[in-house]
């Protein structure tokens, strides 16, 4: 480990069965109202702590004020959380009677969790946690507290999660903690990375991968890694599943072939295929370490099971294999960044969401597909002086790549596209340069080179037209470089593409947007006449 942090600090013991923790039965629900920060909380904690240390005497090793009330200006429940570290929590006679004499009631006993005991004081409300010296849980609490004190942006994110969690049901402390679990783990991932806890320590990678299901529905399954020769079969599997999973999209063979490539992706170790007795491909899964990263290191654990073979345990077993392999991949990365295991699903796919939730994956980001009829008026947008509208051509390809990388530099989960990745995507049959537009500055001289400042790139898949009510264009990439935002360039380039679509005889335009886009894109699209027609979600675990 590093920096004096105890071994196992990144191991939250997820999935480890614990004994019944309640000393005298589970307490009744209590109000979980989150209230504005009280500047008197630290002093209250100091007075309470002094009394505790005086009562337990030499049994105490240390005492810390932790939790939200220990972070200035952070809204919280009006409950003081204190961590008391003792040499031996199992020797309850050294501290429980003394604390009981102060009015504390022993409520929780979890010796498996770093010796944890909890005692509760009703007035003022205090949760007093007792841990063994040198263990991970109290060190985690202090690390989290100190991180929030030093990073107000994460403190704000945590405050929002707490407020949302307090509104949910049931009103128990355990349920409240579950509802803010994803945000807490995301913040911990950043704090661990910054503290020098390696991804190898955080990933908790298994030495061996779990066994894949040998049977399903009474029929034998055979498993093997994918090869490049399996692309057509995988494409057909996605097409069969698409009727349920993505009814408005048809994945093409060239796209599947692109998915099966990657500088850090090895088919022989990072994929699995399941075949029926008849040799029919019924499932495909991957654990794909992203080629590059910016804010976090991502491993995609997407997979697909044929609709006729669902509900038989294939998806559950395959996802366990994918996660285990994903953790092994994360453990190979030397980067002081959070890690993420992620997958995607439409919100309408309740079975996929349930499968993910059962495996501990939680929503971290929402995406919206927007559509617009081309029958109505397309608003005109005047360009600022010095900005020229052009069709996309090979001449501006590299300048467009640089512009897109800059435009998405502050977007969640994005990372720069390499020249090779950019070229590969331009080679896809669906890319339509003649229906793509860019906005440029400069005259093209050495002194005044061409610079792309905004782009709207189009894909056209005629096979999807019947599924989507007629001919349409899909704006796959829309971006404005950051130093040109706020000047109407997005609206201008989108309007130009809409005009091109209408001239081509299309009836609709589609695009996707991150619902929490930092550039405020959703509102802009709505002002241009786009409305939501589908939603999807990224489900993930932070590491």
Short mmCIF file of C-alpha atoms in Angstrom, two decimals:
data_model
loop_
_atom_site.label_atom_id
_atom_site.label_comp_id
_atom_site.label_asym_id
_atom_site.label_seq_id
_atom_site.Cartn_x
_atom_site.Cartn_y
_atom_site.Cartn_z
CA UNK A 1 0.00 0.00 0.00
CA UNK A 2 1.17 3.61 0.25
CA UNK A 3 1.30 6.66 2.46
CA UNK A 4 0.70 4.72 5.68
CA UNK A 5 -2.72 3.50 4.51
CA UNK A 6 -3.59 0.01 5.75
CA UNK A 7 -3.62 -3.00 3.46
CA UNK A 8 -7.04 -3.68 1.99
CA UNK A 9 -8.24 -0.10 2.18
CA UNK A 10 -9.89 -0.46 -1.24
CA UNK A 11 -11.63 -3.73 -0.35
CA UNK A 12 -15.16 -2.92 0.79
CA UNK A 13 -15.94 -6.64 1.29
CA UNK A 14 -18.71 -6.46 -1.31
CA UNK A 15 -20.63 -9.69 -1.48
CA UNK A 16 -19.13 -11.13 1.70
CA UNK A 17 -21.84 -12.64 3.89
CA UNK A 18 -22.00 -11.16 7.38
CA UNK A 19 -23.78 -12.44 10.45
CA UNK A 20 -26.87 -10.66 11.75
CA UNK A 21 -25.34 -7.41 13.07
CA UNK A 22 -28.16 -6.26 15.34
CA UNK A 23 -27.51 -6.59 19.04
CA UNK A 24 -31.15 -6.15 20.07
CA UNK A 25 -33.03 -6.31 16.78
CA UNK A 26 -33.08 -3.91 13.87
CA UNK A 27 -34.00 -0.39 15.03
CA UNK A 28 -37.17 1.25 13.72
CA UNK A 29 -36.95 3.70 10.81
CA UNK A 30 -36.04 7.28 11.65
CA UNK A 31 -36.30 10.56 9.80
CA UNK A 32 -33.42 10.95 7.39
CA UNK A 33 -33.80 14.64 6.69
CA UNK A 34 -30.68 16.30 5.30
CA UNK A 35 -30.37 19.79 6.79
CA UNK A 36 -28.09 22.75 5.98
CA UNK A 37 -24.60 22.66 7.43
CA UNK A 38 -24.42 23.65 11.09
CA UNK A 39 -21.21 25.49 12.06
CA UNK A 40 -21.69 24.14 15.58
CA UNK A 41 -21.24 20.49 14.56
CA UNK A 42 -17.43 20.39 14.99
CA UNK A 43 -17.62 21.81 18.51
CA UNK A 44 -20.41 19.40 19.41
CA UNK A 45 -18.23 16.54 18.14
CA UNK A 46 -15.24 17.80 20.16
CA UNK A 47 -17.22 17.89 23.41
CA UNK A 48 -18.68 14.44 22.78
CA UNK A 49 -15.26 13.07 21.88
CA UNK A 50 -13.62 14.44 24.98
CA UNK A 51 -16.27 12.79 27.15
CA UNK A 52 -15.81 9.46 25.35
CA UNK A 53 -12.02 9.49 25.70
CA UNK A 54 -12.28 10.36 29.36
CA UNK A 55 -14.74 7.52 29.95
CA UNK A 56 -12.86 4.71 28.14
CA UNK A 57 -9.39 5.85 29.19
CA UNK A 58 -6.50 3.63 28.10
CA UNK A 59 -8.75 1.43 25.96
CA UNK A 60 -8.82 4.19 23.31
CA UNK A 61 -6.17 4.45 20.59
CA UNK A 62 -7.73 7.40 18.74
CA UNK A 63 -11.00 9.15 18.04
CA UNK A 64 -12.01 11.01 14.86
CA UNK A 65 -15.00 13.13 13.88
CA UNK A 66 -16.00 11.68 10.48
CA UNK A 67 -19.00 11.75 8.18
CA UNK A 68 -20.69 14.74 6.61
CA UNK A 69 -20.92 16.80 9.80
CA UNK A 70 -17.11 16.85 9.79
CA UNK A 71 -16.97 18.59 6.38
CA UNK A 72 -17.48 22.39 6.51
CA UNK A 73 -20.51 23.70 4.59
CA UNK A 74 -21.73 20.20 3.69
CA UNK A 75 -25.45 19.54 4.32
CA UNK A 76 -26.02 16.45 6.44
CA UNK A 77 -28.35 14.58 8.72
CA UNK A 78 -28.15 16.15 12.18
CA UNK A 79 -26.21 13.16 13.47
CA UNK A 80 -22.60 13.24 14.63
CA UNK A 81 -20.49 10.31 13.43
CA UNK A 82 -17.45 9.44 15.55
CA UNK A 83 -14.90 6.67 14.98
CA UNK A 84 -13.32 5.28 18.13
CA UNK A 85 -10.29 3.06 17.50
CA UNK A 86 -9.39 0.59 20.25
CA UNK A 87 -6.72 -2.08 20.56
CA UNK A 88 -9.20 -4.97 20.81
CA UNK A 89 -12.89 -4.38 19.97
CA UNK A 90 -13.71 -7.95 21.01
CA UNK A 91 -12.87 -7.04 24.62
CA UNK A 92 -16.14 -5.13 25.00
CA UNK A 93 -15.75 -4.95 28.77
CA UNK A 94 -12.95 -2.39 28.26
CA UNK A 95 -15.26 0.22 26.68
CA UNK A 96 -18.97 -0.76 26.38
CA UNK A 97 -19.88 -0.29 30.10
CA UNK A 98 -18.16 3.09 30.21
CA UNK A 99 -20.02 4.25 27.09
CA UNK A 100 -23.32 2.86 28.35
CA UNK A 101 -22.84 4.98 31.45
CA UNK A 102 -22.71 8.03 29.16
CA UNK A 103 -26.08 7.10 27.65
CA UNK A 104 -24.89 5.21 24.57
CA UNK A 105 -26.80 2.07 23.57
CA UNK A 106 -24.97 -0.82 21.90
CA UNK A 107 -26.83 -1.55 18.63
CA UNK A 108 -24.46 -3.24 16.14
CA UNK A 109 -21.80 -5.94 16.38
CA UNK A 110 -19.87 -6.83 13.18
CA UNK A 111 -16.54 -8.38 14.21
CA UNK A 112 -15.92 -9.46 10.58
CA UNK A 113 -15.79 -5.79 9.52
CA UNK A 114 -12.56 -4.65 11.18
CA UNK A 115 -14.03 -5.43 14.59
CA UNK A 116 -16.89 -2.96 14.08
CA UNK A 117 -19.31 -2.13 16.86
CA UNK A 118 -21.77 0.75 16.83
CA UNK A 119 -23.30 2.56 19.78
CA UNK A 120 -26.09 5.09 19.51
CA UNK A 121 -26.81 8.20 21.55
CA UNK A 122 -30.27 9.70 21.18
CA UNK A 123 -29.71 13.25 22.44
CA UNK A 124 -27.80 14.68 20.78
CA UNK A 125 -27.94 12.07 18.02
CA UNK A 126 -24.59 10.31 17.70
CA UNK A 127 -23.45 7.19 15.87
CA UNK A 128 -20.29 6.02 17.62
CA UNK A 129 -18.36 3.43 15.59
CA UNK A 130 -15.67 1.30 17.21
CA UNK A 131 -12.91 -0.34 15.14
CA UNK A 132 -9.68 -2.20 15.68
CA UNK A 133 -6.40 -0.30 15.38
CA UNK A 134 -4.66 -0.39 12.00
CA UNK A 135 -7.72 -1.54 10.04
CA UNK A 136 -9.11 -0.27 6.75
CA UNK A 137 -12.59 1.03 7.57
CA UNK A 138 -11.64 3.89 9.94
CA UNK A 139 -8.80 4.87 7.58
CA UNK A 140 -11.33 5.00 4.70
CA UNK A 141 -13.60 7.29 6.71
CA UNK A 142 -10.77 9.75 7.39
CA UNK A 143 -9.60 9.64 3.77
CA UNK A 144 -13.13 10.35 2.52
CA UNK A 145 -13.62 13.20 4.99
CA UNK A 146 -10.32 14.83 4.10
CA UNK A 147 -10.94 14.44 0.36
CA UNK A 148 -14.31 16.23 0.62
CA UNK A 149 -12.72 19.00 2.68
CA UNK A 150 -10.11 19.55 -0.05
CA UNK A 151 -12.37 19.06 -3.12
CA UNK A 152 -15.51 21.22 -3.02
CA UNK A 153 -16.73 19.93 -6.40
CA UNK A 154 -16.97 16.41 -4.98
CA UNK A 155 -18.52 17.76 -1.79
CA UNK A 156 -21.24 19.35 -3.94
CA UNK A 157 -21.73 16.08 -5.85
CA UNK A 158 -22.02 14.20 -2.57
CA UNK A 159 -24.47 16.74 -1.16
CA UNK A 160 -26.75 16.25 -4.17
CA UNK A 161 -26.59 12.47 -3.78
CA UNK A 162 -27.42 12.73 -0.07
CA UNK A 163 -30.41 14.96 -0.72
CA UNK A 164 -31.77 12.54 -3.33
CA UNK A 165 -31.13 9.52 -1.09
CA UNK A 166 -32.98 11.11 1.84
CA UNK A 167 -36.12 11.39 -0.30
CA UNK A 168 -36.27 7.67 -1.08
CA UNK A 169 -37.90 4.78 0.70
CA UNK A 170 -37.56 2.90 2.95
CA UNK A 171 -36.33 5.36 5.56
CA UNK A 172 -33.60 3.25 7.13
CA UNK A 173 -29.91 4.06 7.42
CA UNK A 174 -28.91 1.01 5.36
CA UNK A 175 -31.33 1.85 2.55
CA UNK A 176 -30.26 5.50 2.61
CA UNK A 177 -26.62 4.44 2.25
CA UNK A 178 -27.49 2.14 -0.67
CA UNK A 179 -29.19 4.99 -2.50
CA UNK A 180 -26.03 7.12 -2.44
CA UNK A 181 -23.71 4.16 -2.94
CA UNK A 182 -22.66 4.93 -6.53
CA UNK A 183 -21.62 8.50 -5.82
CA UNK A 184 -19.72 7.44 -2.69
CA UNK A 185 -17.79 4.80 -4.62
CA UNK A 186 -16.97 7.25 -7.42
CA UNK A 187 -15.53 9.73 -4.92
CA UNK A 188 -13.62 6.99 -3.12
CA UNK A 189 -12.13 5.88 -6.45
CA UNK A 190 -10.71 9.35 -7.04
CA UNK A 191 -9.48 9.65 -3.47
CA UNK A 192 -7.76 6.24 -3.58
CA UNK A 193 -6.09 7.04 -6.91
CA UNK A 194 -4.86 10.42 -5.66
CA UNK A 195 -3.51 8.80 -2.48
CA UNK A 196 -1.40 6.46 -4.58
CA UNK A 197 -3.42 3.29 -4.08
CA UNK A 198 -2.58 1.39 -7.27
CA UNK A 199 -5.18 0.00 -9.63
CA UNK A 200 -3.68 -3.40 -8.91
CA UNK A 201 -4.72 -2.96 -5.26
CA UNK A 202 -8.08 -1.38 -6.11
CA UNK A 203 -9.12 -3.83 -8.82
CA UNK A 204 -9.25 -6.85 -6.47
CA UNK A 205 -8.45 -9.04 -9.46
CA UNK A 206 -8.99 -12.79 -9.00
CA UNK A 207 -6.20 -15.25 -9.72
CA UNK A 208 -8.55 -17.43 -11.77
CA UNK A 209 -11.67 -16.69 -13.80
CA UNK A 210 -14.99 -18.23 -12.70
CA UNK A 211 -16.43 -21.21 -14.53
CA UNK A 212 -18.96 -20.41 -17.24
CA UNK A 213 -22.37 -22.17 -17.20
CA UNK A 214 -22.03 -25.70 -18.55
CA UNK A 215 -25.74 -26.08 -19.27
CA UNK A 216 -28.79 -23.92 -19.89
CA UNK A 217 -32.36 -25.17 -20.04
CA UNK A 218 -31.10 -28.75 -19.82
CA UNK A 219 -28.87 -28.35 -22.88
CA UNK A 220 -25.09 -28.47 -22.89
CA UNK A 221 -23.19 -25.27 -23.70
CA UNK A 222 -19.72 -25.08 -25.18
CA UNK A 223 -17.61 -21.96 -24.66
CA UNK A 224 -14.56 -20.60 -26.45
CA UNK A 225 -12.95 -17.23 -27.20
CA UNK A 226 -13.99 -15.31 -30.28
CA UNK A 227 -11.84 -14.97 -33.37
CA UNK A 228 -11.98 -12.55 -36.26
CA UNK A 229 -13.81 -15.23 -38.26
CA UNK A 230 -16.75 -15.02 -35.83
CA UNK A 231 -17.69 -11.45 -36.78
CA UNK A 232 -20.60 -12.46 -39.03
CA UNK A 233 -22.07 -14.82 -36.42
CA UNK A 234 -21.73 -12.17 -33.70
CA UNK A 235 -23.38 -9.63 -35.98
CA UNK A 236 -26.32 -12.01 -36.56
CA UNK A 237 -26.59 -12.55 -32.79
CA UNK A 238 -26.79 -8.79 -32.21
CA UNK A 239 -29.42 -8.52 -34.95
CA UNK A 240 -31.56 -11.21 -33.32
CA UNK A 241 -31.21 -9.56 -29.91
CA UNK A 242 -31.84 -6.13 -31.38
CA UNK A 243 -35.53 -6.83 -31.76
CA UNK A 244 -35.68 -6.60 -27.96
CA UNK A 245 -32.56 -4.66 -26.97
CA UNK A 246 -32.31 -1.92 -29.60
CA UNK A 247 -35.38 -2.04 -31.87
CA UNK A 248 -34.50 1.18 -33.72
CA UNK A 249 -30.93 0.14 -34.59
CA UNK A 250 -29.37 -2.52 -36.81
CA UNK A 251 -25.69 -3.15 -36.15
CA UNK A 252 -23.70 -3.64 -39.33
CA UNK A 253 -20.90 -6.12 -39.95
CA UNK A 254 -18.27 -3.41 -40.38
CA UNK A 255 -19.22 -1.94 -36.99
CA UNK A 256 -18.97 -5.36 -35.29
CA UNK A 257 -15.54 -5.88 -36.86
CA UNK A 258 -14.46 -2.52 -35.42
CA UNK A 259 -15.72 -3.60 -31.98
CA UNK A 260 -13.53 -6.69 -32.21
CA UNK A 261 -10.39 -4.60 -32.61
CA UNK A 262 -8.36 -2.56 -30.15
CA UNK A 263 -4.76 -1.96 -29.17
CA UNK A 264 -5.39 -3.29 -25.65
CA UNK A 265 -8.02 -5.87 -26.63
CA UNK A 266 -7.08 -9.52 -27.16
CA UNK A 267 -9.85 -11.76 -28.48
CA UNK A 268 -8.21 -14.92 -27.13
CA UNK A 269 -8.29 -13.73 -23.51
CA UNK A 270 -10.95 -11.01 -23.40
CA UNK A 271 -13.96 -12.60 -25.13
CA UNK A 272 -16.22 -15.63 -24.76
CA UNK A 273 -18.75 -17.28 -27.09
CA UNK A 274 -21.39 -19.81 -26.05
CA UNK A 275 -22.72 -22.39 -28.51
CA UNK A 276 -25.69 -24.75 -28.26
CA UNK A 277 -25.51 -28.48 -29.01
CA UNK A 278 -26.52 -27.64 -32.56
CA UNK A 279 -23.58 -25.25 -32.91
CA UNK A 280 -25.73 -22.11 -32.79
CA UNK A 281 -24.12 -19.04 -31.23
CA UNK A 282 -26.29 -18.08 -28.25
CA UNK A 283 -24.09 -15.59 -26.30
CA UNK A 284 -21.13 -13.27 -26.70
CA UNK A 285 -19.33 -11.38 -23.95
CA UNK A 286 -16.27 -9.19 -23.75
CA UNK A 287 -14.12 -7.37 -21.24
CA UNK A 288 -12.53 -4.57 -23.26
CA UNK A 289 -9.92 -2.29 -21.78
CA UNK A 290 -10.17 1.10 -23.45
CA UNK A 291 -7.22 2.06 -25.64
CA UNK A 292 -6.79 5.50 -24.06
CA UNK A 293 -8.14 7.27 -20.98
CA UNK A 294 -8.47 10.74 -19.53
CA UNK A 295 -10.55 10.90 -16.34
CA UNK A 296 -10.81 7.19 -15.60
CA UNK A 297 -9.66 3.81 -16.91
CA UNK A 298 -12.63 2.04 -18.44
CA UNK A 299 -13.27 -1.64 -19.07
CA UNK A 300 -16.45 -2.34 -21.03
CA UNK A 301 -18.25 -5.53 -20.01
CA UNK A 302 -20.98 -5.48 -22.61
CA UNK A 303 -22.42 -8.74 -23.85
CA UNK A 304 -25.48 -10.25 -25.49
CA UNK A 305 -27.58 -13.39 -25.06
CA UNK A 306 -29.98 -14.60 -27.75
CA UNK A 307 -33.56 -13.73 -26.67
CA UNK A 308 -34.61 -17.41 -26.88
CA UNK A 309 -31.88 -18.34 -24.39
CA UNK A 310 -32.50 -15.70 -21.75
CA UNK A 311 -33.58 -16.39 -18.18
CA UNK A 312 -31.48 -19.57 -18.03
CA UNK A 313 -28.45 -18.20 -16.14
CA UNK A 314 -26.21 -17.58 -19.16
CA UNK A 315 -26.11 -13.80 -18.71
CA UNK A 316 -25.46 -14.03 -14.97
CA UNK A 317 -22.58 -16.46 -15.38
CA UNK A 318 -21.10 -14.62 -18.34
CA UNK A 319 -21.20 -11.25 -16.56
CA UNK A 320 -19.35 -12.75 -13.57
CA UNK A 321 -16.65 -13.96 -15.99
CA UNK A 322 -16.51 -10.57 -17.73
CA UNK A 323 -16.15 -8.67 -14.46
CA UNK A 324 -13.42 -10.98 -13.22
CA UNK A 325 -11.52 -10.58 -16.48
CA UNK A 326 -12.13 -6.82 -16.38
CA UNK A 327 -10.61 -6.61 -12.92
CA UNK A 328 -7.58 -8.52 -14.15
CA UNK A 329 -7.21 -6.00 -16.99
CA UNK A 330 -7.52 -3.01 -14.66
CA UNK A 331 -4.84 -4.50 -12.43
CA UNK A 332 -2.36 -4.30 -15.32
CA UNK A 333 -2.73 -0.52 -15.68
CA UNK A 334 -0.25 1.82 -14.03
CA UNK A 335 -2.30 5.01 -13.77
CA UNK A 336 -3.32 7.22 -10.85
CA UNK A 337 -6.90 7.31 -12.09
CA UNK A 338 -10.18 5.76 -10.97
CA UNK A 339 -11.15 2.53 -12.70
CA UNK A 340 -14.59 1.75 -14.06
CA UNK A 341 -16.32 -1.45 -15.12
CA UNK A 342 -19.22 -0.39 -17.33
CA UNK A 343 -21.99 -1.57 -19.63
CA UNK A 344 -24.90 0.08 -21.41
CA UNK A 345 -28.62 -0.66 -21.74
CA UNK A 346 -31.86 0.95 -22.85
CA UNK A 347 -34.01 1.99 -19.90
CA UNK A 348 -36.83 -0.08 -21.41
CA UNK A 349 -34.76 -3.29 -21.12
CA UNK A 350 -35.87 -4.21 -17.61
CA UNK A 351 -34.31 -7.69 -17.74
CA UNK A 352 -30.87 -6.26 -18.54
CA UNK A 353 -31.21 -3.63 -15.82
CA UNK A 354 -32.18 -6.32 -13.31
CA UNK A 355 -29.24 -8.51 -14.36
CA UNK A 356 -26.86 -5.59 -13.88
CA UNK A 357 -28.38 -4.57 -10.55
CA UNK A 358 -28.15 -8.12 -9.21
CA UNK A 359 -24.44 -8.05 -10.03
CA UNK A 360 -23.98 -4.72 -8.23
CA UNK A 361 -23.92 -2.40 -11.25
CA UNK A 362 -25.62 0.95 -10.74
CA UNK A 363 -26.58 3.81 -13.10
CA UNK A 364 -23.84 6.42 -13.47
CA UNK A 365 -24.97 8.30 -16.60
CA UNK A 366 -28.12 8.72 -18.65
CA UNK A 367 -28.37 9.28 -22.42
CA UNK A 368 -31.25 10.46 -24.54
CA UNK A 369 -32.03 9.81 -28.19
CA UNK A 370 -33.69 12.86 -29.68
CA UNK A 371 -35.61 13.14 -32.92
CA UNK A 372 -36.99 15.94 -35.10
CA UNK A 373 -39.31 15.97 -38.08
CA UNK A 374 -37.95 17.82 -41.09
CA UNK A 375 -41.44 18.93 -42.13
CA UNK A 376 -41.42 22.08 -40.01
CA UNK A 377 -39.39 25.25 -40.21
CA UNK A 378 -35.64 24.90 -39.82
CA UNK A 379 -34.35 27.97 -37.98
CA UNK A 380 -31.63 29.90 -39.75
CA UNK A 381 -28.53 30.87 -37.79
CA UNK A 382 -26.22 33.69 -38.87
CA UNK A 383 -22.52 32.89 -38.62
CA UNK A 384 -20.12 35.14 -36.74
CA UNK A 385 -17.65 37.13 -38.88
CA UNK A 386 -14.71 35.04 -40.07
CA UNK A 387 -16.55 31.70 -39.80
CA UNK A 388 -17.34 29.73 -42.97
CA UNK A 389 -19.69 26.77 -43.45
CA UNK A 390 -18.26 23.84 -45.45
CA UNK A 391 -19.15 20.26 -46.27
CA UNK A 392 -16.89 17.71 -44.60
CA UNK A 393 -14.06 16.63 -46.91
CA UNK A 394 -10.80 14.74 -46.57
CA UNK A 395 -9.04 18.11 -46.63
CA UNK A 396 -10.47 19.03 -43.20
CA UNK A 397 -10.44 15.51 -41.72
CA UNK A 398 -7.49 16.01 -39.37
CA UNK A 399 -8.63 19.50 -38.37
CA UNK A 400 -12.05 18.02 -37.58
CA UNK A 401 -10.52 15.28 -35.43
CA UNK A 402 -8.62 17.88 -33.41
CA UNK A 403 -11.78 19.96 -33.04
CA UNK A 404 -13.84 16.98 -31.86
CA UNK A 405 -11.17 15.99 -29.33
CA UNK A 406 -11.16 19.53 -27.97
CA UNK A 407 -14.96 19.78 -27.92
CA UNK A 408 -15.34 16.61 -25.86
CA UNK A 409 -12.41 17.23 -23.54
CA UNK A 410 -14.74 18.07 -20.63
CA UNK A 411 -17.42 15.48 -21.38
CA UNK A 412 -17.92 12.51 -19.07
CA UNK A 413 -16.19 9.35 -20.20
CA UNK A 414 -14.65 10.88 -23.31
CA UNK A 415 -11.05 10.53 -24.35
CA UNK A 416 -9.13 11.75 -27.40
CA UNK A 417 -9.47 9.79 -30.63
CA UNK A 418 -6.21 8.76 -32.25
CA UNK A 419 -5.63 9.38 -35.94
CA UNK A 420 -6.05 5.65 -36.62
CA UNK A 421 -9.34 5.41 -34.70
CA UNK A 422 -10.61 8.46 -36.54
CA UNK A 423 -9.66 6.97 -39.91
CA UNK A 424 -11.29 3.64 -39.02
CA UNK A 425 -14.59 5.33 -38.17
CA UNK A 426 -14.52 7.42 -41.37
CA UNK A 427 -14.16 4.15 -43.30
CA UNK A 428 -17.41 2.74 -41.93
CA UNK A 429 -20.04 2.39 -44.62
CA UNK A 430 -22.56 4.38 -42.60
CA UNK A 431 -20.45 7.55 -42.47
CA UNK A 432 -21.86 10.16 -44.83
CA UNK A 433 -19.37 12.98 -45.54
CA UNK A 434 -21.68 14.63 -48.07
CA UNK A 435 -24.31 15.15 -45.33
CA UNK A 436 -21.77 16.29 -42.70
CA UNK A 437 -20.87 19.93 -42.14
CA UNK A 438 -18.04 21.85 -40.47
CA UNK A 439 -17.50 25.47 -39.53
CA UNK A 440 -14.00 26.77 -40.18
CA UNK A 441 -11.87 29.83 -39.64
CA UNK A 442 -8.66 30.81 -41.43
CA UNK A 443 -7.69 31.23 -45.06
CA UNK A 444 -5.55 28.15 -45.42
CA UNK A 445 -2.19 29.87 -45.54
CA UNK A 446 0.81 29.08 -43.36
CA UNK A 447 0.16 32.26 -41.43
CA UNK A 448 -3.59 31.68 -41.21
CA UNK A 449 -4.28 27.91 -41.37
CA UNK A 450 -7.72 26.38 -41.61
CA UNK A 451 -9.17 25.54 -38.21
CA UNK A 452 -12.39 23.62 -37.68
CA UNK A 453 -14.30 25.22 -34.81
CA UNK A 454 -17.54 23.22 -35.03
CA UNK A 455 -18.69 20.00 -36.66
CA UNK A 456 -21.83 17.92 -37.15
CA UNK A 457 -21.04 14.51 -38.65
CA UNK A 458 -23.67 12.25 -40.18
CA UNK A 459 -24.28 8.53 -40.43
CA UNK A 460 -26.88 7.00 -42.74
CA UNK A 461 -28.08 3.40 -42.45
CA UNK A 462 -30.84 2.73 -44.97
CA UNK A 463 -31.57 -0.64 -43.35
CA UNK A 464 -32.88 1.26 -40.30
CA UNK A 465 -35.25 3.54 -42.20
CA UNK A 466 -38.25 1.21 -41.96
CA UNK A 467 -37.71 0.85 -38.20
CA UNK A 468 -37.70 4.63 -37.76
CA UNK A 469 -40.61 5.82 -39.86
CA UNK A 470 -38.80 6.67 -43.08
CA UNK A 471 -35.53 8.12 -44.38
CA UNK A 472 -33.47 9.85 -41.70
CA UNK A 473 -29.98 11.07 -40.95
CA UNK A 474 -28.24 10.48 -37.65
CA UNK A 475 -25.90 13.16 -36.31
CA UNK A 476 -23.33 10.91 -34.67
CA UNK A 477 -20.97 13.68 -33.54
CA UNK A 478 -21.77 17.31 -32.75
CA UNK A 479 -19.15 19.52 -31.15
CA UNK A 480 -17.83 23.05 -30.79
CA UNK A 481 -14.28 23.78 -29.64
CA UNK A 482 -14.30 25.24 -26.17
CA UNK A 483 -13.01 28.73 -26.99
CA UNK A 484 -15.85 29.21 -29.50
CA UNK A 485 -18.75 28.14 -27.27
CA UNK A 486 -21.57 30.54 -26.57
CA UNK A 487 -21.58 32.08 -30.07
CA UNK A 488 -24.35 30.04 -31.65
CA UNK A 489 -22.10 27.70 -33.66
CA UNK A 490 -23.86 24.49 -32.56
CA UNK A 491 -27.24 25.77 -33.71
CA UNK A 492 -25.73 27.02 -36.97
CA UNK A 493 -24.00 23.79 -37.95
CA UNK A 494 -26.98 21.64 -36.91
CA UNK A 495 -29.37 23.82 -38.92
CA UNK A 496 -27.10 23.45 -41.95
CA UNK A 497 -27.17 19.66 -41.59
CA UNK A 498 -30.95 19.66 -41.20
CA UNK A 499 -31.23 21.58 -44.46
CA UNK A 500 -28.97 19.02 -46.12
CA UNK A 501 -31.15 16.20 -44.80
CA UNK A 502 -34.29 17.79 -46.16
CA UNK A 503 -32.68 18.38 -49.55
CA UNK A 504 -31.75 14.68 -49.60
CA UNK A 505 -35.40 13.74 -49.11
CA UNK A 506 -35.14 12.68 -45.47
CA UNK A 507 -38.16 13.01 -43.18
CA UNK A 508 -36.45 12.88 -39.77
CA UNK A 509 -33.21 13.74 -38.01
CA UNK A 510 -31.87 11.85 -34.97
CA UNK A 511 -29.07 12.38 -32.46
CA UNK A 512 -27.98 11.28 -28.99
CA UNK A 513 -27.06 13.49 -26.03
CA UNK A 514 -25.69 13.03 -22.55
CA UNK A 515 -28.49 14.30 -20.31
CA UNK A 516 -25.88 15.98 -18.06
CA UNK A 517 -23.89 17.48 -20.94
CA UNK A 518 -21.72 20.31 -19.51
CA UNK A 519 -22.26 22.50 -22.56
CA UNK A 520 -26.02 22.66 -22.03
CA UNK A 521 -26.61 20.86 -25.32
CA UNK A 522 -29.95 19.30 -24.35
CA UNK A 523 -31.66 22.68 -24.02
CA UNK A 524 -30.20 23.82 -27.33
CA UNK A 525 -31.47 20.72 -29.13
CA UNK A 526 -34.93 21.22 -27.66
CA UNK A 527 -34.97 24.80 -28.92
CA UNK A 528 -34.16 23.45 -32.39
CA UNK A 529 -37.26 21.26 -32.26
CA UNK A 530 -35.79 17.96 -31.07
CA UNK A 531 -37.75 15.87 -28.58
CA UNK A 532 -36.85 12.75 -26.60
CA UNK A 533 -37.86 9.40 -28.08
CA UNK A 534 -35.68 6.89 -26.20
CA UNK A 535 -33.37 6.72 -23.17
CA UNK A 536 -30.42 4.55 -22.24
CA UNK A 537 -28.15 4.30 -19.25
CA UNK A 538 -24.54 3.48 -18.44
CA UNK A 539 -24.32 1.01 -15.54
CA UNK A 540 -21.04 0.66 -13.75
CA UNK A 541 -18.88 -0.15 -10.75
CA UNK A 542 -16.13 2.23 -9.66
CA UNK A 543 -12.75 0.79 -8.75
#
